Amino acid sequence: MPSIDPYFLFMSGVQALRRRAEAYTWGINGALGVAADPYPHQISTVRRILSDTRIRHLVADEVGLGKTIQALMVINALRMQNPLHKTVVVAPERLLGQWQREAWTRGHVKAAVVGSDEVERGEKPAVLLVRPRDIQDNSEILAPDEQHLIVIDEPQSMPLEVVDRIAQYCSGLRTTTVGRFRQVLVLSATPRLGDTRWRDLIFEMIEPELKGIADQRNTPIFDLLAAREAMAVSKLDGLSGTEKESAGRLAFQCSAITRRISRQSRKAWAKYLPAREIRTVVFEPTQAEVERIVATNSILAQFPNRHDQAASPWIQVKAMARSRRSVRAALDQLSNQVDKNTLAKIRDAATNDPADSRFEALLDVLSSQWSSRPSEKFIIVAGDGLTIDMLGTALPRYIEELRTEGAIATLKRPPGATEETAIDIQQMHAAITPFIEGEARVLILGDWVQAGLNLHHAARNIIFYSVPWDPVAIDQLIGRIDRLRKGGLQNATDESSFGRIKIWRLIMQGAMEERVTRTFDTIRLFDRPIPQLSEEDTQTITHAIEAAARDKLTEHSIGKLAELSMTWDGQGLLSALSDFDQTSPDLTIAISSQLANIKPIEPTMCADREGQTNTSIAERSNEAFLRILDKGNIYSVSSRQDRVNQKIQFKTLWYTREAVGFPAPLSDIGTDNWNSDHAVFLTRREHMSAPPKTKVVTDEGEEHGRLLRFFDHGESLHDDIVDGLKRLCDQNFNGSTPIPELSVLISPEHPLVRHQAKSILLSVGYSETANSIEYDLVPRALQKLASDDTTQAQRSRMMADIREFTDGLQSDDRWLSSTVPPQLYLYASVLENNAWTPLPDNMVVELFKPLGEDGKFRPAPKPLSKGRAFVGSSSLERCKSSHEVMIKSRLAADGKRLSASLAVDLSERLSIIASDAETTVELRSAQHEARKSDVVGDFQREMLRGQLAGLEKRIELADLARRLRRQTLSRGVDTALNGRPVGVWHLCVRLICPS
């Protein structure tokens, strides 16, 4: 390998250690390496998920609070822990394009869509994207044995039968497949927990053992959960103070209904979001429209017993409030149900009177806004495809700004999905890209477009051309622009306003929609997101909408709605143990403050700490790290700008020309030449475009551009460099070979100039807990149990159980590495009068910083000599030994300091592990008893005996796994506190100041 300057190699290696330490302290096992500002509620939820005894969670944050980012944070941490980790994401078609972009731009991972060339070639992507239809056509695409984690995004937007199929693969309760998904994340602002059918499916995904026990008892899962929680609450009676706090925390994690449900509200985190401004435009109908209102009321009156608002005649009645095209289509659909004279009268009015007061109201809004704010963009919720077509055709006739080609983008419900998922996603992306990234001033879409579509980068205005009658649809549509935005975290830190979003409602006076909208205003639907609604609340609102439409809503009913609304603020699924929920707003703020107050890990370079977050401090120090790599000729790093959009600036990295492929190989960077193989990346979140850009062009001739990376934890370029430098320094500076003394030029302003011309020994010690638990080794006892006297089917099921045991050990490893953080120790001693004198901490830190706070090199770009033995070897060895003793002593003292608090945490975790295992044994025992009581014929008796024997083995395995996991974790904690290995590097320098 070509030679590397030892001084810069050593300093770069120390920075690599600092990066590793950051990942496992405030970086939450690398989760915060995603390219997004980490908000307090996201930090709290992600910490809870990653440190839990297993990953089976519902993230039910209100619309716009960044559930996708939290999922990417979890995936990033899991991939850092296990580079072979695989995730499958199931989401509605319209969301998969967004998932694919954000997986790369923020989560450092390429996501492949079912049907794409990569998947067809048999490649196994780290993230596989699946649409609901794919599962309907072939449920085997869900392969739990090949995937670790399944993310179900917005299940309420999928067909119930698809969610049912997914739930089966998550729980393993109702399938003949051997395994199940060991890790499950459900993302939904409106998971329909008030609906028994949906609630059962959600809990089957996140609480499969308890759902199985409930099924065996023929008891609703919610009743079982409530009974367990009530018993846990009763045990807290009589406790107080610290004892109650500890017992309550354990009770929540073992027995709370919401122990695996996180629900954060917009109200709690309003300072990070824009304010809502509601503008209602009430317009008078024309005479023909008045006649239509009267006729529409009479149509609805003809169906007094029709209550399903998703069926006829409600669909048609709502359509009659939109466009004349929609009116005509609705009349055709009602032709066999309504008096023909009534229909003919409405049809004639719609055909003969060209006036359209609703369209004129829309023109007034757009014209007035663009006259004062020419750059504004608008989302128009049109309701249906016919109205979308009408607006797309008519608006350019009246508004000059919309006459240019591409000024209007439309997003309609596809008439039918294609056979290729990848094609569907491309079509959806092509429809909205002109609005998000291009010149389109208006996006017209239907009210079916709800969850997951991020439009906040492009617009602050949403116009309800006609107000949907579905509260959830309204809530989700507003959520397309009422979301966390770029710079929100810094804005809140600076106590700056984040502006407003405008919600426009066009209401025809005297029409049904006016009465329905008043009902929505009673429950403050447009003012803030709605909570998870109970079945009873949902029915109350549905009945009120119907009564308002029929003009039969009483003042008493309005009062009841207002009372109901007052109980909603911040409300999620209620738990009697909510006081002990670690993701509550108060505790979230406390955790966030605790992490924010963690001092930057030294030696942090070039980062002004005043008013900066840990994330921004790390970014700037990271840039200094890259400058060292470049100045030391370790890698070639430079700055460039996009050839297409010169406002976009980024960095490039490749091997130095003298050392192609060295010093550490970069796994997905070619070695042919710079032009074809260099990587492009960003280092600061504030430099990311909105929405994030996937590719840039660095040179002419790059037809398709080059993938733009983000240099942080989880990104392969970053991790290869960090891991490679650590390995090199382990080999070169571990003290096993003589260390030459390097002369390094410093400026007269250097803070250590008074120690010039003296020998200084630098030593760095590093120890971390990550990967200290040997989860990749399956204990022999479990392997033996799975192989002794078992059939192939029994052995397969037990091996699936063992994989879950291994996953549990990985969870324990994440918990331990966050509880016992890495330690990076810096020491330096100066040789004066033949004696080594330790330097004070503030001076030591400066010795490990080649850069000054202004970003310039205080030592020379390269040392003055290759090294000479200025110091006697025996003297140097004594100092090295002294430093190593001090480092190990510090490590032991830190372990002793942590032991008291960790003992309590360990006890709680061991109890949770035991509780989970007892639930598994209870389920297996119940299944055994139920199967044993089955009456079968002679032909099936042998098969039944085999099934009973298999269940008995699985019960034995579950109990053994519980004991082994507790023992393994206890040993891991003991090692972390008392016997952690520590690596130590040494370098001797002599500072030279020019005269």
mmCIF file with all atom_site columns, N, CA and C in Angstrom, residues 916-948:
data_model
loop_
_atom_site.group_PDB
_atom_site.id
_atom_site.type_symbol
_atom_site.label_atom_id
_atom_site.label_alt_id
_atom_site.label_comp_id
_atom_site.label_asym_id
_atom_site.label_entity_id
_atom_site.label_seq_id
_atom_site.pdbx_PDB_ins_code
_atom_site.Cartn_x
_atom_site.Cartn_y
_atom_site.Cartn_z
_atom_site.occupancy
_atom_site.B_iso_or_equiv
_atom_site.pdbx_formal_charge
_atom_site.auth_seq_id
_atom_site.auth_comp_id
_atom_site.auth_asym_id
_atom_site.auth_atom_id
_atom_site.pdbx_PDB_model_num
ATOM 1  N N  . ASP A 1 916 ? -42.433 -10.931 28.632 1.00 0.00 ? 916 ASP A N  1
ATOM 2  C CA . ASP A 1 916 ? -42.687 -11.271 27.231 1.00 0.00 ? 916 ASP A CA 1
ATOM 3  C C  . ASP A 1 916 ? -42.609 -12.777 27.016 1.00 0.00 ? 916 ASP A C  1
ATOM 4  N N  . ALA A 1 917 ? -41.611 -13.416 27.639 1.00 0.00 ? 917 ALA A N  1
ATOM 5  C CA . ALA A 1 917 ? -41.445 -14.862 27.479 1.00 0.00 ? 917 ALA A CA 1
ATOM 6  C C  . ALA A 1 917 ? -42.614 -15.617 28.103 1.00 0.00 ? 917 ALA A C  1
ATOM 7  N N  . GLU A 1 918 ? -43.088 -15.145 29.249 1.00 0.00 ? 918 GLU A N  1
ATOM 8  C CA . GLU A 1 918 ? -44.236 -15.798 29.894 1.00 0.00 ? 918 GLU A CA 1
ATOM 9  C C  . GLU A 1 918 ? -45.479 -15.723 29.013 1.00 0.00 ? 918 GLU A C  1
ATOM 10 N N  . THR A 1 919 ? -45.632 -14.585 28.318 1.00 0.00 ? 919 THR A N  1
ATOM 11 C CA . THR A 1 919 ? -46.773 -14.441 27.409 1.00 0.00 ? 919 THR A CA 1
ATOM 12 C C  . THR A 1 919 ? -46.660 -15.439 26.261 1.00 0.00 ? 919 THR A C  1
ATOM 13 N N  . THR A 1 920 ? -45.439 -15.621 25.739 1.00 0.00 ? 920 THR A N  1
ATOM 14 C CA . THR A 1 920 ? -45.230 -16.583 24.657 1.00 0.00 ? 920 THR A CA 1
ATOM 15 C C  . THR A 1 920 ? -45.544 -17.998 25.129 1.00 0.00 ? 920 THR A C  1
ATOM 16 N N  . VAL A 1 921 ? -45.070 -18.360 26.309 1.00 0.00 ? 921 VAL A N  1
ATOM 17 C CA . VAL A 1 921 ? -45.339 -19.691 26.862 1.00 0.00 ? 921 VAL A CA 1
ATOM 18 C C  . VAL A 1 921 ? -46.839 -19.873 27.085 1.00 0.00 ? 921 VAL A C  1
ATOM 19 N N  . GLU A 1 922 ? -47.502 -18.836 27.573 1.00 0.00 ? 922 GLU A N  1
ATOM 20 C CA . GLU A 1 922 ? -48.942 -18.907 27.788 1.00 0.00 ? 922 GLU A CA 1
ATOM 21 C C  . GLU A 1 922 ? -49.682 -19.170 26.478 1.00 0.00 ? 922 GLU A C  1
ATOM 22 N N  . LEU A 1 923 ? -49.262 -18.483 25.405 1.00 0.00 ? 923 LEU A N  1
ATOM 23 C CA . LEU A 1 923 ? -49.901 -18.703 24.104 1.00 0.00 ? 923 LEU A CA 1
ATOM 24 C C  . LEU A 1 923 ? -49.659 -20.120 23.618 1.00 0.00 ? 923 LEU A C  1
ATOM 25 N N  . ARG A 1 924 ? -48.401 -20.581 23.650 1.00 0.00 ? 924 ARG A N  1
ATOM 26 C CA . ARG A 1 924 ? -48.103 -21.934 23.185 1.00 0.00 ? 924 ARG A CA 1
ATOM 27 C C  . ARG A 1 924 ? -48.880 -22.976 23.999 1.00 0.00 ? 924 ARG A C  1
ATOM 28 N N  . SER A 1 925 ? -48.982 -22.758 25.295 1.00 0.00 ? 925 SER A N  1
ATOM 29 C CA . SER A 1 925 ? -49.716 -23.703 26.145 1.00 0.00 ? 925 SER A CA 1
ATOM 30 C C  . SER A 1 925 ? -51.199 -23.709 25.791 1.00 0.00 ? 925 SER A C  1
ATOM 31 N N  . ALA A 1 926 ? -51.757 -22.524 25.545 1.00 0.00 ? 926 ALA A N  1
ATOM 32 C CA . ALA A 1 926 ? -53.165 -22.443 25.162 1.00 0.00 ? 926 ALA A CA 1
ATOM 33 C C  . ALA A 1 926 ? -53.396 -23.124 23.816 1.00 0.00 ? 926 ALA A C  1
ATOM 34 N N  . GLN A 1 927 ? -52.468 -22.932 22.867 1.00 0.00 ? 927 GLN A N  1
ATOM 35 C CA . GLN A 1 927 ? -52.584 -23.598 21.572 1.00 0.00 ? 927 GLN A CA 1
ATOM 36 C C  . GLN A 1 927 ? -52.498 -25.111 21.729 1.00 0.00 ? 927 GLN A C  1
ATOM 37 N N  . HIS A 1 928 ? -51.624 -25.550 22.646 1.00 0.00 ? 928 HIS A N  1
ATOM 38 C CA . HIS A 1 928 ? -51.464 -26.992 22.901 1.00 0.00 ? 928 HIS A CA 1
ATOM 39 C C  . HIS A 1 928 ? -52.738 -27.579 23.472 1.00 0.00 ? 928 HIS A C  1
ATOM 40 N N  . GLU A 1 929 ? -53.320 -26.901 24.447 1.00 0.00 ? 929 GLU A N  1
ATOM 41 C CA . GLU A 1 929 ? -54.550 -27.401 25.062 1.00 0.00 ? 929 GLU A CA 1
ATOM 42 C C  . GLU A 1 929 ? -55.699 -27.430 24.058 1.00 0.00 ? 929 GLU A C  1
ATOM 43 N N  . ALA A 1 930 ? -55.783 -26.380 23.250 1.00 0.00 ? 930 ALA A N  1
ATOM 44 C CA . ALA A 1 930 ? -56.860 -26.329 22.249 1.00 0.00 ? 930 ALA A CA 1
ATOM 45 C C  . ALA A 1 930 ? -56.699 -27.441 21.229 1.00 0.00 ? 930 ALA A C  1
ATOM 46 N N  . ARG A 1 931 ? -55.456 -27.675 20.799 1.00 0.00 ? 931 ARG A N  1
ATOM 47 C CA . ARG A 1 931 ? -55.226 -28.719 19.789 1.00 0.00 ? 931 ARG A CA 1
ATOM 48 C C  . ARG A 1 931 ? -55.445 -30.097 20.377 1.00 0.00 ? 931 ARG A C  1
ATOM 49 N N  . LYS A 1 932 ? -55.092 -30.257 21.648 1.00 0.00 ? 932 LYS A N  1
ATOM 50 C CA . LYS A 1 932 ? -55.227 -31.564 22.305 1.00 0.00 ? 932 LYS A CA 1
ATOM 51 C C  . LYS A 1 932 ? -56.685 -31.985 22.418 1.00 0.00 ? 932 LYS A C  1
ATOM 52 N N  . SER A 1 933 ? -57.555 -30.973 22.525 1.00 0.00 ? 933 SER A N  1
ATOM 53 C CA . SER A 1 933 ? -58.981 -31.278 22.682 1.00 0.00 ? 933 SER A CA 1
ATOM 54 C C  . SER A 1 933 ? -59.687 -31.521 21.358 1.00 0.00 ? 933 SER A C  1
ATOM 55 N N  . ASP A 1 934 ? -58.960 -31.349 20.241 1.00 0.00 ? 934 ASP A N  1
ATOM 56 C CA . ASP A 1 934 ? -59.571 -31.581 18.930 1.00 0.00 ? 934 ASP A CA 1
ATOM 57 C C  . ASP A 1 934 ? -59.933 -33.061 18.762 1.00 0.00 ? 934 ASP A C  1
ATOM 58 N N  . VAL A 1 935 ? -61.048 -33.306 18.153 1.00 0.00 ? 935 VAL A N  1
ATOM 59 C CA . VAL A 1 935 ? -61.483 -34.676 17.840 1.00 0.00 ? 935 VAL A CA 1
ATOM 60 C C  . VAL A 1 935 ? -61.144 -34.946 16.380 1.00 0.00 ? 935 VAL A C  1
ATOM 61 N N  . VAL A 1 936 ? -60.274 -35.928 16.136 1.00 0.00 ? 936 VAL A N  1
ATOM 62 C CA . VAL A 1 936 ? -59.843 -36.230 14.775 1.00 0.00 ? 936 VAL A CA 1
ATOM 63 C C  . VAL A 1 936 ? -60.029 -37.705 14.490 1.00 0.00 ? 936 VAL A C  1
ATOM 64 N N  . GLY A 1 937 ? -60.039 -38.027 13.228 1.00 0.00 ? 937 GLY A N  1
ATOM 65 C CA . GLY A 1 937 ? -60.159 -39.426 12.833 1.00 0.00 ? 937 GLY A CA 1
ATOM 66 C C  . GLY A 1 937 ? -58.835 -40.147 12.926 1.00 0.00 ? 937 GLY A C  1
ATOM 67 N N  . ASP A 1 938 ? -58.860 -41.448 12.691 1.00 0.00 ? 938 ASP A N  1
ATOM 68 C CA . ASP A 1 938 ? -57.643 -42.266 12.781 1.00 0.00 ? 938 ASP A CA 1
ATOM 69 C C  . ASP A 1 938 ? -56.565 -41.781 11.834 1.00 0.00 ? 938 ASP A C  1
ATOM 70 N N  . PHE A 1 939 ? -56.987 -41.347 10.660 1.00 0.00 ? 939 PHE A N  1
ATOM 71 C CA . PHE A 1 939 ? -56.021 -40.926 9.638  1.00 0.00 ? 939 PHE A CA 1
ATOM 72 C C  . PHE A 1 939 ? -55.233 -39.696 10.087 1.00 0.00 ? 939 PHE A C  1
ATOM 73 N N  . GLN A 1 940 ? -55.875 -38.814 10.882 1.00 0.00 ? 940 GLN A N  1
ATOM 74 C CA . GLN A 1 940 ? -55.235 -37.562 11.294 1.00 0.00 ? 940 GLN A CA 1
ATOM 75 C C  . GLN A 1 940 ? -54.578 -37.637 12.665 1.00 0.00 ? 940 GLN A C  1
ATOM 76 N N  . ARG A 1 941 ? -54.762 -38.799 13.345 1.00 0.00 ? 941 ARG A N  1
ATOM 77 C CA . ARG A 1 941 ? -54.285 -38.883 14.736 1.00 0.00 ? 941 ARG A CA 1
ATOM 78 C C  . ARG A 1 941 ? -52.767 -38.752 14.823 1.00 0.00 ? 941 ARG A C  1
ATOM 79 N N  . GLU A 1 942 ? -52.066 -39.378 13.894 1.00 0.00 ? 942 GLU A N  1
ATOM 80 C CA . GLU A 1 942 ? -50.607 -39.306 13.929 1.00 0.00 ? 942 GLU A CA 1
ATOM 81 C C  . GLU A 1 942 ? -50.123 -37.877 13.687 1.00 0.00 ? 942 GLU A C  1
ATOM 82 N N  . MET A 1 943 ? -50.788 -37.188 12.769 1.00 0.00 ? 943 MET A N  1
ATOM 83 C CA . MET A 1 943 ? -50.426 -35.794 12.495 1.00 0.00 ? 943 MET A CA 1
ATOM 84 C C  . MET A 1 943 ? -50.665 -34.930 13.729 1.00 0.00 ? 943 MET A C  1
ATOM 85 N N  . LEU A 1 944 ? -51.775 -35.191 14.443 1.00 0.00 ? 944 LEU A N  1
ATOM 86 C CA . LEU A 1 944 ? -52.073 -34.421 15.651 1.00 0.00 ? 944 LEU A CA 1
ATOM 87 C C  . LEU A 1 944 ? -51.003 -34.652 16.706 1.00 0.00 ? 944 LEU A C  1
ATOM 88 N N  . ARG A 1 945 ? -50.554 -35.909 16.858 1.00 0.00 ? 945 ARG A N  1
ATOM 89 C CA . ARG A 1 945 ? -49.507 -36.185 17.844 1.00 0.00 ? 945 ARG A CA 1
ATOM 90 C C  . ARG A 1 945 ? -48.227 -35.418 17.503 1.00 0.00 ? 945 ARG A C  1
ATOM 91 N N  . GLY A 1 946 ? -47.905 -35.354 16.224 1.00 0.00 ? 946 GLY A N  1
ATOM 92 C CA . GLY A 1 946 ? -46.726 -34.602 15.802 1.00 0.00 ? 946 GLY A CA 1
ATOM 93 C C  . GLY A 1 946 ? -46.863 -33.113 16.099 1.00 0.00 ? 946 GLY A C  1
ATOM 94 N N  . GLN A 1 947 ? -48.052 -32.560 15.861 1.00 0.00 ? 947 GLN A N  1
ATOM 95 C CA . GLN A 1 947 ? -48.276 -31.136 16.133 1.00 0.00 ? 947 GLN A CA 1
ATOM 96 C C  . GLN A 1 947 ? -48.181 -30.838 17.625 1.00 0.00 ? 947 GLN A C  1
ATOM 97 N N  . LEU A 1 948 ? -48.719 -31.719 18.444 1.00 0.00 ? 948 LEU A N  1
ATOM 98 C CA . LEU A 1 948 ? -48.640 -31.526 19.899 1.00 0.00 ? 948 LEU A CA 1
ATOM 99 C C  . LEU A 1 948 ? -47.192 -31.617 20.378 1.00 0.00 ? 948 LEU A C  1
#
